[in-house]
Short mmCIF file of C-alpha atoms and ligand atoms in Angstrom, two decimals:
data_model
loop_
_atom_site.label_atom_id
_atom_site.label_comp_id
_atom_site.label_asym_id
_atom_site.label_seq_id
_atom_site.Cartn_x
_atom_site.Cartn_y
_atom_site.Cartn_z
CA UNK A 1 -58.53 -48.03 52.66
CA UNK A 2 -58.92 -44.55 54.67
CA UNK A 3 -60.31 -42.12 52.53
CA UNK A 4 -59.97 -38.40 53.65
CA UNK A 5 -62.45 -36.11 52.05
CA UNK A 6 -63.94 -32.46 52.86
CA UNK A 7 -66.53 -30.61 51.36
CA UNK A 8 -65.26 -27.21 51.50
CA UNK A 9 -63.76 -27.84 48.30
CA UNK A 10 -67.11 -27.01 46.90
CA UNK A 11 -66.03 -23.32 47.84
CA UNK A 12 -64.13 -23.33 44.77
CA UNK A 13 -66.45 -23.11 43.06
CA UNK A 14 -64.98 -22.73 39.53
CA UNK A 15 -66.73 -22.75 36.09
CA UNK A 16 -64.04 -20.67 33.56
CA UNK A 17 -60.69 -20.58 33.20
CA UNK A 18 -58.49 -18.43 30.65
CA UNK A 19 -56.90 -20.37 28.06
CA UNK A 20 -54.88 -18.36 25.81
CA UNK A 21 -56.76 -15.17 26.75
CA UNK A 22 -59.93 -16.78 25.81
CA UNK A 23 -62.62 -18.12 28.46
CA UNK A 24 -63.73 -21.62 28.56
CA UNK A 25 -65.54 -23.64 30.32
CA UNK A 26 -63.65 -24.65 33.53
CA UNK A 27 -61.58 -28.32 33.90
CA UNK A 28 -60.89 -28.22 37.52
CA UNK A 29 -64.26 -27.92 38.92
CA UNK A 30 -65.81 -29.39 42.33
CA UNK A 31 -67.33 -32.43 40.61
CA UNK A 32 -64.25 -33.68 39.96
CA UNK A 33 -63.84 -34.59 43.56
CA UNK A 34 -67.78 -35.76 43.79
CA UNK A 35 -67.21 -37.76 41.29
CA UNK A 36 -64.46 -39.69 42.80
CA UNK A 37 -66.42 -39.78 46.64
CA UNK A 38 -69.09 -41.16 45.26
CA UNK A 39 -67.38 -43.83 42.97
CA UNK A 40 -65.38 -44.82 46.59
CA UNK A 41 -68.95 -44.76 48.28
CA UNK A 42 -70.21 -46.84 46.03
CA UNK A 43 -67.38 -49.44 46.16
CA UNK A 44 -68.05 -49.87 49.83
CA UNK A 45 -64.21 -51.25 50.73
CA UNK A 46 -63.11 -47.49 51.46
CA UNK A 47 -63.78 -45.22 54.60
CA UNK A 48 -64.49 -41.78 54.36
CA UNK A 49 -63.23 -39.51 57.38
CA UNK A 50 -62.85 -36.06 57.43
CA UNK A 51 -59.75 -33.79 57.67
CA UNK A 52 -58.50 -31.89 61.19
CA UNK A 53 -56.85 -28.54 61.02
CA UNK A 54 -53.38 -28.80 61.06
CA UNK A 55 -53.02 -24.83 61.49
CA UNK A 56 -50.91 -22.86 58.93
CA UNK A 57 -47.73 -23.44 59.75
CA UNK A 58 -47.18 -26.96 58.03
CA UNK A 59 -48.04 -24.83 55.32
CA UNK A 60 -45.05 -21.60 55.79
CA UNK A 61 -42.67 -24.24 56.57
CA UNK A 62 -42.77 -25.04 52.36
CA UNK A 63 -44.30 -21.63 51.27
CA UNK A 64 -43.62 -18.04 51.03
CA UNK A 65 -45.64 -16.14 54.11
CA UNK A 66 -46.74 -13.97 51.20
CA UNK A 67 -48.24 -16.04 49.03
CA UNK A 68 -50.34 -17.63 52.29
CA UNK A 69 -51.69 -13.73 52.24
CA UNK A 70 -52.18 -12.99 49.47
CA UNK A 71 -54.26 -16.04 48.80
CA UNK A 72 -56.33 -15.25 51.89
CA UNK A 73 -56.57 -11.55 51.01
CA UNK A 74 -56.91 -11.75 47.36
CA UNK A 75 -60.92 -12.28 46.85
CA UNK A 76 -61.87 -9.69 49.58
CA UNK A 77 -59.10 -7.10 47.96
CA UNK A 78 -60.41 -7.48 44.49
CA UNK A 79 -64.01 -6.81 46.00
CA UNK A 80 -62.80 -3.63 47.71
CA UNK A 81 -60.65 -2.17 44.52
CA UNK A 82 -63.72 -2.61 42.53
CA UNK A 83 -63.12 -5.18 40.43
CA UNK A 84 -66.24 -7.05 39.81
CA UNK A 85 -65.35 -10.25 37.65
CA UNK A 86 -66.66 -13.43 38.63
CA UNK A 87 -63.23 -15.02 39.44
CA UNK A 88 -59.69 -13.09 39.53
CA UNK A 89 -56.75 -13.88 37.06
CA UNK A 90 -53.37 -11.81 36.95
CA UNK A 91 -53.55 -8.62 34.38
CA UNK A 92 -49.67 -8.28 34.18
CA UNK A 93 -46.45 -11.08 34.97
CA UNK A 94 -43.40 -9.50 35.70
CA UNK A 95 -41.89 -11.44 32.55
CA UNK A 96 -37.80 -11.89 33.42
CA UNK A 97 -37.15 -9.78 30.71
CA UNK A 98 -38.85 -6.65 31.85
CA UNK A 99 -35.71 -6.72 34.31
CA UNK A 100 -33.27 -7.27 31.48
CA UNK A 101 -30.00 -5.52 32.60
CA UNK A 102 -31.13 -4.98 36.09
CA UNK A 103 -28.53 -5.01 38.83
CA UNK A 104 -29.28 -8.10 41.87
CA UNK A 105 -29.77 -5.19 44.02
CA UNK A 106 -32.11 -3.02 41.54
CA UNK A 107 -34.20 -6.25 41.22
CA UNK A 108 -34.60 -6.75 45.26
CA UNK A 109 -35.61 -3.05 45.36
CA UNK A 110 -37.92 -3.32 42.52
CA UNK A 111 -39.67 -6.09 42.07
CA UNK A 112 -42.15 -6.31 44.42
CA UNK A 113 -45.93 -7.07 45.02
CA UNK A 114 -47.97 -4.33 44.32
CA UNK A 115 -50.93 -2.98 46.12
CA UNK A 116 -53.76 -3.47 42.81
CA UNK A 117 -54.54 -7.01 43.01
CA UNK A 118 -54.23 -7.71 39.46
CA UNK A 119 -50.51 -7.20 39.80
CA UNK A 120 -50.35 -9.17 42.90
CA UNK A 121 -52.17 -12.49 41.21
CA UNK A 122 -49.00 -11.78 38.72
CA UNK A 123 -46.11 -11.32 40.97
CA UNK A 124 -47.34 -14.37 42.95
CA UNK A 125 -49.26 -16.78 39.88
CA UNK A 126 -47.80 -18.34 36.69
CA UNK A 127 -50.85 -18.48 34.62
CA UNK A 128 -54.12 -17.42 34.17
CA UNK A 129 -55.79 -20.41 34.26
CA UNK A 130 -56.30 -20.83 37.72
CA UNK A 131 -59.28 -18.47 38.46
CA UNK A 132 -59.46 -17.74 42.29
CA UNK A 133 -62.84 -17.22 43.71
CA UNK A 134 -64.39 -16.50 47.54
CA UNK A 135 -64.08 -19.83 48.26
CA UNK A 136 -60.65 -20.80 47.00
CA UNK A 137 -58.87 -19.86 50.02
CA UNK A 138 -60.61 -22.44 52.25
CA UNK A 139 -60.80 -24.63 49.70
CA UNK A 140 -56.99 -24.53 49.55
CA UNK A 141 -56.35 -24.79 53.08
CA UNK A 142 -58.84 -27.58 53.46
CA UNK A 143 -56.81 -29.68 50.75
CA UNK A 144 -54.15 -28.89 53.19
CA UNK A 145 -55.61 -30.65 55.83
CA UNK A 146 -56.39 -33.25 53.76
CA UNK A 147 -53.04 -34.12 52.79
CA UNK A 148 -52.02 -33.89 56.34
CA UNK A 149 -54.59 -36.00 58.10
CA UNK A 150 -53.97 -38.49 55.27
CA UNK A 151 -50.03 -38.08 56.71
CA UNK A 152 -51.41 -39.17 60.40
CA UNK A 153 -53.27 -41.69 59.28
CA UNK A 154 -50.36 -43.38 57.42
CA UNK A 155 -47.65 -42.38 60.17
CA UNK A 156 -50.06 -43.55 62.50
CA UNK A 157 -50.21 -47.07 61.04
CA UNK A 158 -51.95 -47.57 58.04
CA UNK A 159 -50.39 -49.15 55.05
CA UNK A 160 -52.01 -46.42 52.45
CA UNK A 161 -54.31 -43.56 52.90
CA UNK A 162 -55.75 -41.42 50.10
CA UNK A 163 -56.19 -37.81 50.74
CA UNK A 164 -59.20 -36.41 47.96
CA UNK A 165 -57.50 -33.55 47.55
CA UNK A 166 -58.78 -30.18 45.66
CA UNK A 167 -57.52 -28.20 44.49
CA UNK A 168 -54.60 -29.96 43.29
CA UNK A 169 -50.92 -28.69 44.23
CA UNK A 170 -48.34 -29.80 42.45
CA UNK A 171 -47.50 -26.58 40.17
CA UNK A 172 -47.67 -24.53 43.56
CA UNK A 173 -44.26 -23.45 44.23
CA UNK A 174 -42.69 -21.96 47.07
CA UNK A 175 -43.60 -18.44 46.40
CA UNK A 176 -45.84 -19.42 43.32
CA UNK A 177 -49.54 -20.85 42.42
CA UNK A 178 -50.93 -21.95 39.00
CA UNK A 179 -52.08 -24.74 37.15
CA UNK A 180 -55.24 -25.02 39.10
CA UNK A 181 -53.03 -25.56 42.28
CA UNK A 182 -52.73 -22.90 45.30
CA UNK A 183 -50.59 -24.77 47.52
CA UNK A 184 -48.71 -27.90 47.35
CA UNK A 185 -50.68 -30.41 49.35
CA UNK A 186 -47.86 -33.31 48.17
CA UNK A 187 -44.79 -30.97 49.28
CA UNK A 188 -46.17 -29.99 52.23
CA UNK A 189 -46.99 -33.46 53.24
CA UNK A 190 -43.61 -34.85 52.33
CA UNK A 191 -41.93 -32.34 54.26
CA UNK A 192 -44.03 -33.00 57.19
CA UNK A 193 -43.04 -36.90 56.67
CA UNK A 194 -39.43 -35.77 56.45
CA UNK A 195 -39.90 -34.16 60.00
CA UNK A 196 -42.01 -36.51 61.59
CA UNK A 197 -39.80 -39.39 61.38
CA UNK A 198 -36.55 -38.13 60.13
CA UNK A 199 -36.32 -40.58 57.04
CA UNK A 200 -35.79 -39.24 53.45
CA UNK A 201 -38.95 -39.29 51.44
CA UNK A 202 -39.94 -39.98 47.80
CA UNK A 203 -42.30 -38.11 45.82
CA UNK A 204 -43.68 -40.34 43.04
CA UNK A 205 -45.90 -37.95 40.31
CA UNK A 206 -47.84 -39.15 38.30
CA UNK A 207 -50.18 -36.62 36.90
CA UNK A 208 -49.67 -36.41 33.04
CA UNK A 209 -48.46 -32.45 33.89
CA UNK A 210 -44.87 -32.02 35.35
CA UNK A 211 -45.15 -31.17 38.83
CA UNK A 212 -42.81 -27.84 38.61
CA UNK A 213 -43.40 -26.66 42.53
CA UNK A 214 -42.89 -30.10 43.75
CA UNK A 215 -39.32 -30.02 41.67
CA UNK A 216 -38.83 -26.42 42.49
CA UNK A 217 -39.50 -26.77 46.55
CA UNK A 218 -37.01 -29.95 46.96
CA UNK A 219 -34.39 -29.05 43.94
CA UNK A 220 -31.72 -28.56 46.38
CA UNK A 221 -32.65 -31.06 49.06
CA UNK A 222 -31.13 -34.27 49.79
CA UNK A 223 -33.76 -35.49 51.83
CA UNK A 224 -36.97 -35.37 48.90
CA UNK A 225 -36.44 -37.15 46.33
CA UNK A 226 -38.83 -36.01 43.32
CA UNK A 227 -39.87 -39.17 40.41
CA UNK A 228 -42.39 -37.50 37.91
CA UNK A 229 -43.68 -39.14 34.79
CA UNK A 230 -45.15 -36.72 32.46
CA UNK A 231 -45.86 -34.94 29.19
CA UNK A 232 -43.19 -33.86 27.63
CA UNK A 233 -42.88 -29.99 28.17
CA UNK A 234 -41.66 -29.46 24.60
CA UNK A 235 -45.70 -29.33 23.65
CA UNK A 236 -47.41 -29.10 27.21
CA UNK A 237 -48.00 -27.32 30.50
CA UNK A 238 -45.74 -26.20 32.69
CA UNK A 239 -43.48 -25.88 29.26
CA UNK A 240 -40.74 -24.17 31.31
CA UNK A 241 -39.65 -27.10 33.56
CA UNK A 242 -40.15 -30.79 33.34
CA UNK A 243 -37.42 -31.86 30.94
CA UNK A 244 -35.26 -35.41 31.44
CA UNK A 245 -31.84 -33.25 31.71
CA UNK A 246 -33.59 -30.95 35.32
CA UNK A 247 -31.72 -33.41 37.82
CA UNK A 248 -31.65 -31.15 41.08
CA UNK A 249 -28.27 -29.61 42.16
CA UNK A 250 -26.72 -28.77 45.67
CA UNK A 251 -27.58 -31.46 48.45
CA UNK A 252 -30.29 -32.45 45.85
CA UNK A 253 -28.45 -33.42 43.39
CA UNK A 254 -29.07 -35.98 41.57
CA UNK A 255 -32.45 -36.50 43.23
CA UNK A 256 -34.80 -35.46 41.04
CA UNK A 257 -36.27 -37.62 37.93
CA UNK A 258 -38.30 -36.43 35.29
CA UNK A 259 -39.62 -38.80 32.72
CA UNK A 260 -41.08 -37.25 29.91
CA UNK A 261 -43.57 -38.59 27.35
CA UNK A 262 -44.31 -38.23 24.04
CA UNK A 263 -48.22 -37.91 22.54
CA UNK A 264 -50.11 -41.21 22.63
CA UNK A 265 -48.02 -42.99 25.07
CA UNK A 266 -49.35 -46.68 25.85
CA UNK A 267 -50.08 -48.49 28.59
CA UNK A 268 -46.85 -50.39 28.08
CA UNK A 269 -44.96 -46.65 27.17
CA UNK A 270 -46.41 -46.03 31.03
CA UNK A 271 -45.90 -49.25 32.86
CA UNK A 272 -42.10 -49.02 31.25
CA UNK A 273 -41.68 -45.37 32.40
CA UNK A 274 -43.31 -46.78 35.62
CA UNK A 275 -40.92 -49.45 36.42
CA UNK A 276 -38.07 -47.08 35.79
CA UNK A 277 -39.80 -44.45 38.54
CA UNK A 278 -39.77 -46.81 40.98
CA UNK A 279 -36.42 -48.42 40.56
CA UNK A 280 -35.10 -44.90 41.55
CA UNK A 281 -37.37 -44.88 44.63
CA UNK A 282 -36.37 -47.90 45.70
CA UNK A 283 -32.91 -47.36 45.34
CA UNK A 284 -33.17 -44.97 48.00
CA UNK A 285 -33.92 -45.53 51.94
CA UNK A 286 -37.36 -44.47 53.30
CA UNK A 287 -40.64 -46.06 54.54
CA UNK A 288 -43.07 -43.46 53.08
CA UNK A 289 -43.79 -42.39 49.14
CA UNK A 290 -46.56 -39.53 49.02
CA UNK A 291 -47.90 -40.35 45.14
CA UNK A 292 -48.95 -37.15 43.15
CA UNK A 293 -52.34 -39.00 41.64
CA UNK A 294 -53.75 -37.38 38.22
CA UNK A 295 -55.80 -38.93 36.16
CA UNK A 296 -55.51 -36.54 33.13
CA UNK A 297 -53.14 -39.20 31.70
CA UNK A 298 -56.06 -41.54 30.53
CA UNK A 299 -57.01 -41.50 26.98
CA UNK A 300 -60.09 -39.76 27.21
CA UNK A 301 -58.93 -36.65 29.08
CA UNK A 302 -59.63 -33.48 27.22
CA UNK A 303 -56.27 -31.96 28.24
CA UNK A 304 -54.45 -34.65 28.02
CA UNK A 305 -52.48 -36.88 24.94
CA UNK A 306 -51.98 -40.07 26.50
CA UNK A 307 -53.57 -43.63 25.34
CA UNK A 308 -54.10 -45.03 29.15
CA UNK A 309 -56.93 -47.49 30.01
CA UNK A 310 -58.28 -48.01 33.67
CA UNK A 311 -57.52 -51.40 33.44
CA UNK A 312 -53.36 -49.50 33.85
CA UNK A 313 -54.02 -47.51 36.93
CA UNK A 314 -55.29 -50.59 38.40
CA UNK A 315 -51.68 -52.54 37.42
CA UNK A 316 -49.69 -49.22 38.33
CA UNK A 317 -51.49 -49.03 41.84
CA UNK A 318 -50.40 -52.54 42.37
CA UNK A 319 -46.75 -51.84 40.90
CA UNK A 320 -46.57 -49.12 43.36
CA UNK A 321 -47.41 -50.95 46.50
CA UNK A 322 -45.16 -53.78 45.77
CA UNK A 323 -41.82 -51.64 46.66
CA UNK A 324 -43.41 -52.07 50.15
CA UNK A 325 -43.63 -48.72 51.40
CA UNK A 326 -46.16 -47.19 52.88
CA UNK A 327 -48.53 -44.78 50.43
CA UNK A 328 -49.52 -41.29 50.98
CA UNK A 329 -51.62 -41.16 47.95
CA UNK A 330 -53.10 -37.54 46.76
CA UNK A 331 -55.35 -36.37 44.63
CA UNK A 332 -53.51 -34.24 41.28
CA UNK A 333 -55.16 -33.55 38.08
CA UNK A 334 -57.77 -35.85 35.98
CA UNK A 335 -60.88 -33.79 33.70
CA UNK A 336 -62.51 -36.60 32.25
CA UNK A 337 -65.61 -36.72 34.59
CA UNK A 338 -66.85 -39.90 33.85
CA UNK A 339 -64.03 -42.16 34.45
CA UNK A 340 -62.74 -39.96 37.59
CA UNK A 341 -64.31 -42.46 40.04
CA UNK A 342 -63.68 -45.73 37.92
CA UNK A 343 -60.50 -44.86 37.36
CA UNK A 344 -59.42 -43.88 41.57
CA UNK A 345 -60.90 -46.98 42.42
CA UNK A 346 -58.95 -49.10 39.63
CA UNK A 347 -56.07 -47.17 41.30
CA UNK A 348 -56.48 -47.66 44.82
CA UNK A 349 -57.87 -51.21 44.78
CA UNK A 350 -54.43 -52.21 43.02
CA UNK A 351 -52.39 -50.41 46.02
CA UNK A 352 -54.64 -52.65 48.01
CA UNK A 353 -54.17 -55.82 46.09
CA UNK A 354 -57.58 -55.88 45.45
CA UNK A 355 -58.94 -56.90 41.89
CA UNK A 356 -60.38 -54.57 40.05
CA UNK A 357 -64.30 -54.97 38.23
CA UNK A 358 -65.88 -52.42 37.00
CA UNK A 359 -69.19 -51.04 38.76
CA UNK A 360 -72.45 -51.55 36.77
CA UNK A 361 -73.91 -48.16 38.13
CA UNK A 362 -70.67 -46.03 37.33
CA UNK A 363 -72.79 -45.54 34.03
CA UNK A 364 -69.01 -45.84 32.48
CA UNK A 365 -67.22 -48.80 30.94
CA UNK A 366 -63.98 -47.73 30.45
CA UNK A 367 -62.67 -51.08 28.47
CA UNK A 368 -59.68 -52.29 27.10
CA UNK A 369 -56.96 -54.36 27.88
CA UNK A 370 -53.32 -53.98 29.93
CA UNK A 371 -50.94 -53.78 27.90
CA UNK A 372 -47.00 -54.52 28.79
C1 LIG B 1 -53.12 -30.16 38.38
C2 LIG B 1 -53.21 -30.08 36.89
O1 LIG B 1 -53.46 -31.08 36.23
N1 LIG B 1 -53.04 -28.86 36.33
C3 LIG B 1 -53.07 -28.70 34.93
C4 LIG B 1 -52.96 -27.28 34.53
C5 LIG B 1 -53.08 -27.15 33.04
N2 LIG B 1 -53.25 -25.80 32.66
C6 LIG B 1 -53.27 -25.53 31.25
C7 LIG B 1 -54.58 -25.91 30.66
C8 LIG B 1 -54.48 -25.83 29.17
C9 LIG B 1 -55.74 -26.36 28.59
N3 LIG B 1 -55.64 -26.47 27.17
C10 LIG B 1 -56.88 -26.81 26.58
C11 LIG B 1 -56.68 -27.38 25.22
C12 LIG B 1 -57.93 -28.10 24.82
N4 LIG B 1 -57.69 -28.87 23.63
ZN1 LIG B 2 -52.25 -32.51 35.47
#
């Protein structure tokens, strides 16, 4: 299988993030994606090729102008209004209620970005915990590319691609980043599907977080639809959206699924929840599915609840590629280091139809058995 992979995500170069107003020590850092290059490397049955620039306006035709600038202004801004940190997180959110009362046309006068860029990382972020550095912006727009030359590749004939994406995307929403994401590099590359070859697309998530901008960018369109297994939002991140009853509205109604989980779902919880995700995709008509990959669902993860086992992304990858579409595969979440690379190449050998044995010099045996 193609593998697209660029090392400007080393840019983002991230070691804290804000939980809860306290620092820790950063989940979504560049080994991550080193992890999982050299796990493919190692394999020897994938080839790496690097991304082309697919220019920015891919990008505007799913996101808010503004947020594009402010992302690419934000570092350089916080330099020049003297604020020194070592990465930049929103001081204040313009929290709905703060508007409480508030005519449509008082709020369209009034709530605006303003100019210090602590208020601008919280009219245009959700949550702290996405710390933007010098290098996030070309990080961002390198994932981009990524997920768009991953899009060729697969338009242009192959049966899968995977695009290493990072940053992830999948909380990005139109006018929004957070969650470690800046823009959505699945959204973007399902619209671009949706235009290239005027089909209807799926979205199939499977990152243990809800993917709120993916949801939020296609709630009203007919021609996306949106399949995300998760963590139930009662107890986890993006808390806010995600729930089983969020089924789109408009022309997309009715095309969006969200399957949430509770703590310590199985590998037979997942391959159940699995089956049901792609019975809805393949009850639509399409030839592409762009898969929102996270690992962050195996049991291991340290954000994560889930019970999953590599030996189930290996039977999941193959569940996937038996509807017998063609897979856009990107990277999401995952913050267990070790098993990164076992686990994307359990993944994407199963998409293959490939078996699956685990590699002596991972230094990591995952074990245990498929369940379901
Ligand atoms: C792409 C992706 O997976 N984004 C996830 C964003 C999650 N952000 C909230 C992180 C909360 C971490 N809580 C730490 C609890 C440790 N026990
Ligand atoms: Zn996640």
């Amino acid at each position: 299988m193609q593998v697209v992979y660029s090392p400007a995500h080393l840019g983002h170069d991230i070691d804290t993030e804000t939980v809860m107003g306290l620092g820790i020590p950063a989940n979504e850092v560049a080994e991550r994606a080193e992890k999982i290059r050299s796990a493919l490397e190692a394999d020897g049955g994938f080839d790496l090729t690097g991304p082309t620039d697919h220019g920015e306006d891919p990008i505007t035709a799913v996101h808010d102008p503004g947020l594009v600038r402010f992302l690419e202004e934000a570092w350089s801004e916080a330099r020049s209004q003297g604020i020194g940190r070592p990465f930049l997180a929103a001081d204040t959110y313009p929290n709905r209620a703060m508007f409480e009362g508030m005519s449509p046309e008082a709020m369209e006068r009034l709530v605006r970005e303003p100019r210090h860029v602590g208020g601008r990382a919280g009219f245009w972020g959700l949550d702290t915990a996405a710390p933007l550095v010098a290098g996030t912006y070309v990080a961002a727009r390198a994932a981009v590319d990524v997920a768009l030359t991953t899009v060729d590749l697969v338009l242009g004939g192959q049966t899968a691609a995977y695009g290493l994406c990072r940053p992830p995307g999948h909380h990005a929403a139109r006018a929004m980043y957070g969650g470690y994401c800046f823009f959505n590099n699945a959204a973007i590359a399902a619209h671009a599907i949706t235009q290239a070859t005027g089909e209807r697309v799926a979205i199939l998530d499977v990152d243990y977080h809800h993917g709120n901008g993916s949801q939020q960018i296609f709630w009203r369109r007919g021609d996306v639809r949106y399949v995300s297994i998760h963590a139930d939002p009662e107890r986890q991140y993006p808390f806010f959206l995600g729930r089983a009853d969020e089924t789109g509205e408009g022309e997309g109604a009715g095309e969006n699924l969200n399957i949430p989980l509770a703590a310590g779902a199985t590998n037979a919880d997942y391959l159940e929840a699995t089956d049901r995700a792609l019975e809805a995709i393949a009850a639509v008509p399409g030839s592409v599915v762009v898969v929102s990959l996270g690992f962050d669902t195996y049991g291991l993860d340290p954000i994560g609840d889930f019970a999953l086992t590599t030996d189930v992304y290996h039977e999941v990858g193959r569940r996937v590629a038996a509807l017998g579409r063609r897979l856009v595969i990107l990277q999401e979440g995952g913050y267990h280091r070790p098993s990164l690379g076992e686990n994307a190449r359990a993944w994407l050998r199963g998409a293959e139809g490939r078996d699956f044995d685990p590699l002596p010099s991972a230094g990591f045996s995952p074990g245990g058995a498929v369940a379901g």
